[in-house]
CSV table of C-alpha atoms in Angstrom, one decimal:
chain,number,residue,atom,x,y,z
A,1,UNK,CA,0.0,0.0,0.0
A,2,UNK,CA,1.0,3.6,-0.7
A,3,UNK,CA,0.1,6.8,0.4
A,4,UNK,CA,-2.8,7.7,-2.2
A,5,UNK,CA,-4.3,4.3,-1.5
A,6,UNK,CA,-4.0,4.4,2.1
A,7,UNK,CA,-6.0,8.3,2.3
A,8,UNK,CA,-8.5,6.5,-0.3
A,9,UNK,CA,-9.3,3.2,1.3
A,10,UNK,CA,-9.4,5.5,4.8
A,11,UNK,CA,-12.1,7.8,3.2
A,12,UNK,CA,-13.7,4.8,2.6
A,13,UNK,CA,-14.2,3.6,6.2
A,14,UNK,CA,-17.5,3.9,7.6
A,15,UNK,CA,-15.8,5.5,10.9
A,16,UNK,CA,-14.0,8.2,8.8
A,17,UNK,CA,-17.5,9.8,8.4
A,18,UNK,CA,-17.8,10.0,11.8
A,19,UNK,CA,-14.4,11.7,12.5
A,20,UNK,CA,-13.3,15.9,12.3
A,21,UNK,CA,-12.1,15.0,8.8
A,22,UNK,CA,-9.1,17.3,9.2
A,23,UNK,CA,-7.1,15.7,6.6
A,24,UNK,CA,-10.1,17.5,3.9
A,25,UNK,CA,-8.1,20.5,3.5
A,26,UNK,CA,-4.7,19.5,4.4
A,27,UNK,CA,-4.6,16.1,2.1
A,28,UNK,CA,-2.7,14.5,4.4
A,29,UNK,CA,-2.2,11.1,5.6
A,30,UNK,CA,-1.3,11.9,8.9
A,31,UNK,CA,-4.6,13.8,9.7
A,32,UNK,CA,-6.8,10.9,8.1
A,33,UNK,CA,-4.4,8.6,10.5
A,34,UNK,CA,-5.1,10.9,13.5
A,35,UNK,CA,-8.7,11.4,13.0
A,36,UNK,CA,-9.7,7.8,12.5
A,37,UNK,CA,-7.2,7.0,15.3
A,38,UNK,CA,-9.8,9.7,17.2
A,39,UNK,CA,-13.4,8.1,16.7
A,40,UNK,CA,-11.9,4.7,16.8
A,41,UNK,CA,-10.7,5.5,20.7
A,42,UNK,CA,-13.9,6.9,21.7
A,43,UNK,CA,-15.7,3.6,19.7
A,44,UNK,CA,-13.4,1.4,22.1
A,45,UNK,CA,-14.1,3.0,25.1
A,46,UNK,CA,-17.6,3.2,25.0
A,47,UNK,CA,-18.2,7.2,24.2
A,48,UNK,CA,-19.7,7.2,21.0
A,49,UNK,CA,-21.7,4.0,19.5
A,50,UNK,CA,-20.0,2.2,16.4
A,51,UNK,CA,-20.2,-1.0,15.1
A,52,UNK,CA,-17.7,-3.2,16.3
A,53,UNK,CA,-17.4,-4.3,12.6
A,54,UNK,CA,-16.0,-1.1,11.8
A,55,UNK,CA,-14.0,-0.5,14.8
A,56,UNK,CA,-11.9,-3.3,13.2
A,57,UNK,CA,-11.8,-2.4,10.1
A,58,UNK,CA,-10.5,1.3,11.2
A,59,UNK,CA,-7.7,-0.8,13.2
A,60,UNK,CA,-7.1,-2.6,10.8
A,61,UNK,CA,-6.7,0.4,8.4
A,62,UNK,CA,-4.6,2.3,11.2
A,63,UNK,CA,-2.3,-0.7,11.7
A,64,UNK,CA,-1.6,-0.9,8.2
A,65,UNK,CA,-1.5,2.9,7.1
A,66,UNK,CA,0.9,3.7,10.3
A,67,UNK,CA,4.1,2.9,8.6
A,68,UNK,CA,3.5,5.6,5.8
A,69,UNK,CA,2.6,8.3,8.6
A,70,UNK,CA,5.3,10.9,9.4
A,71,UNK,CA,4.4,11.6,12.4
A,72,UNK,CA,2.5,8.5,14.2
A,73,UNK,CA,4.7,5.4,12.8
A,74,UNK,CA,5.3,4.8,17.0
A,75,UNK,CA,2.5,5.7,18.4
A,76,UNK,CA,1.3,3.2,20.3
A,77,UNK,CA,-2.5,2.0,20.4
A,78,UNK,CA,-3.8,1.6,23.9
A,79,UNK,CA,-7.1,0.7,23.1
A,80,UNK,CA,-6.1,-2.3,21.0
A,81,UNK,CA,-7.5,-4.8,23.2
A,82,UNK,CA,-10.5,-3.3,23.2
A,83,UNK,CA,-11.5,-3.7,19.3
C-alpha cells in the first residue's frame, strides 16, 4: 500500500465519516491517521456508538497505514484490546 491508497481506502471507512475529517483540507495522511485513530478510541471505550465491525476495520486500516505516517509510525494504540 501507498500513500494515495491508504487516504483512499481510509475515506472509505465507515468511521471516517464520523471523525473531524481534518485531513479535507490538508490532504494528508497523517490527519486521516489521526482522526480515525480519534473516533476509533472513543468507539473502544464506549463514548460514542460504532459498530464493532468497523471499529476493526478502522484498526485494521490504522495498523496498516501507520508505517506511511510521518508523524504517528510509534504511536502506540492503547485501546487495541478493546476492538
Amino acid at each position: 500500500m501507498d500513500v494515495k491508497e491508504a487516504i483512499r481506502l481510509g475515506h472509505e471507512l465507515d468511521v471516517y465519516l464520523d471523525s473531524e475529517m481534518s485531513d479535507e483540507e490538508s490532504g494528508s495522511l497523517d490527519d486521516l491517521w489521526q482522526s480515525i485513530f480519534d473516533v476509533l478510541q472513543l468507539g473502544a471505550y464506549g463514548i460514542i456508538e460504532e459498530d464493532p465491525r468497523e471499529l476493526k476495520a478502522g484498526l485494521d486500516w490504522l495498523l496498516a497505514s501507520q508505517p506511511l505516517t510521518k508523524e504517528y509510525q510509534e504511536k502506540k494504540i492503547p485501546f487495541m484490546e478493546e476492538i
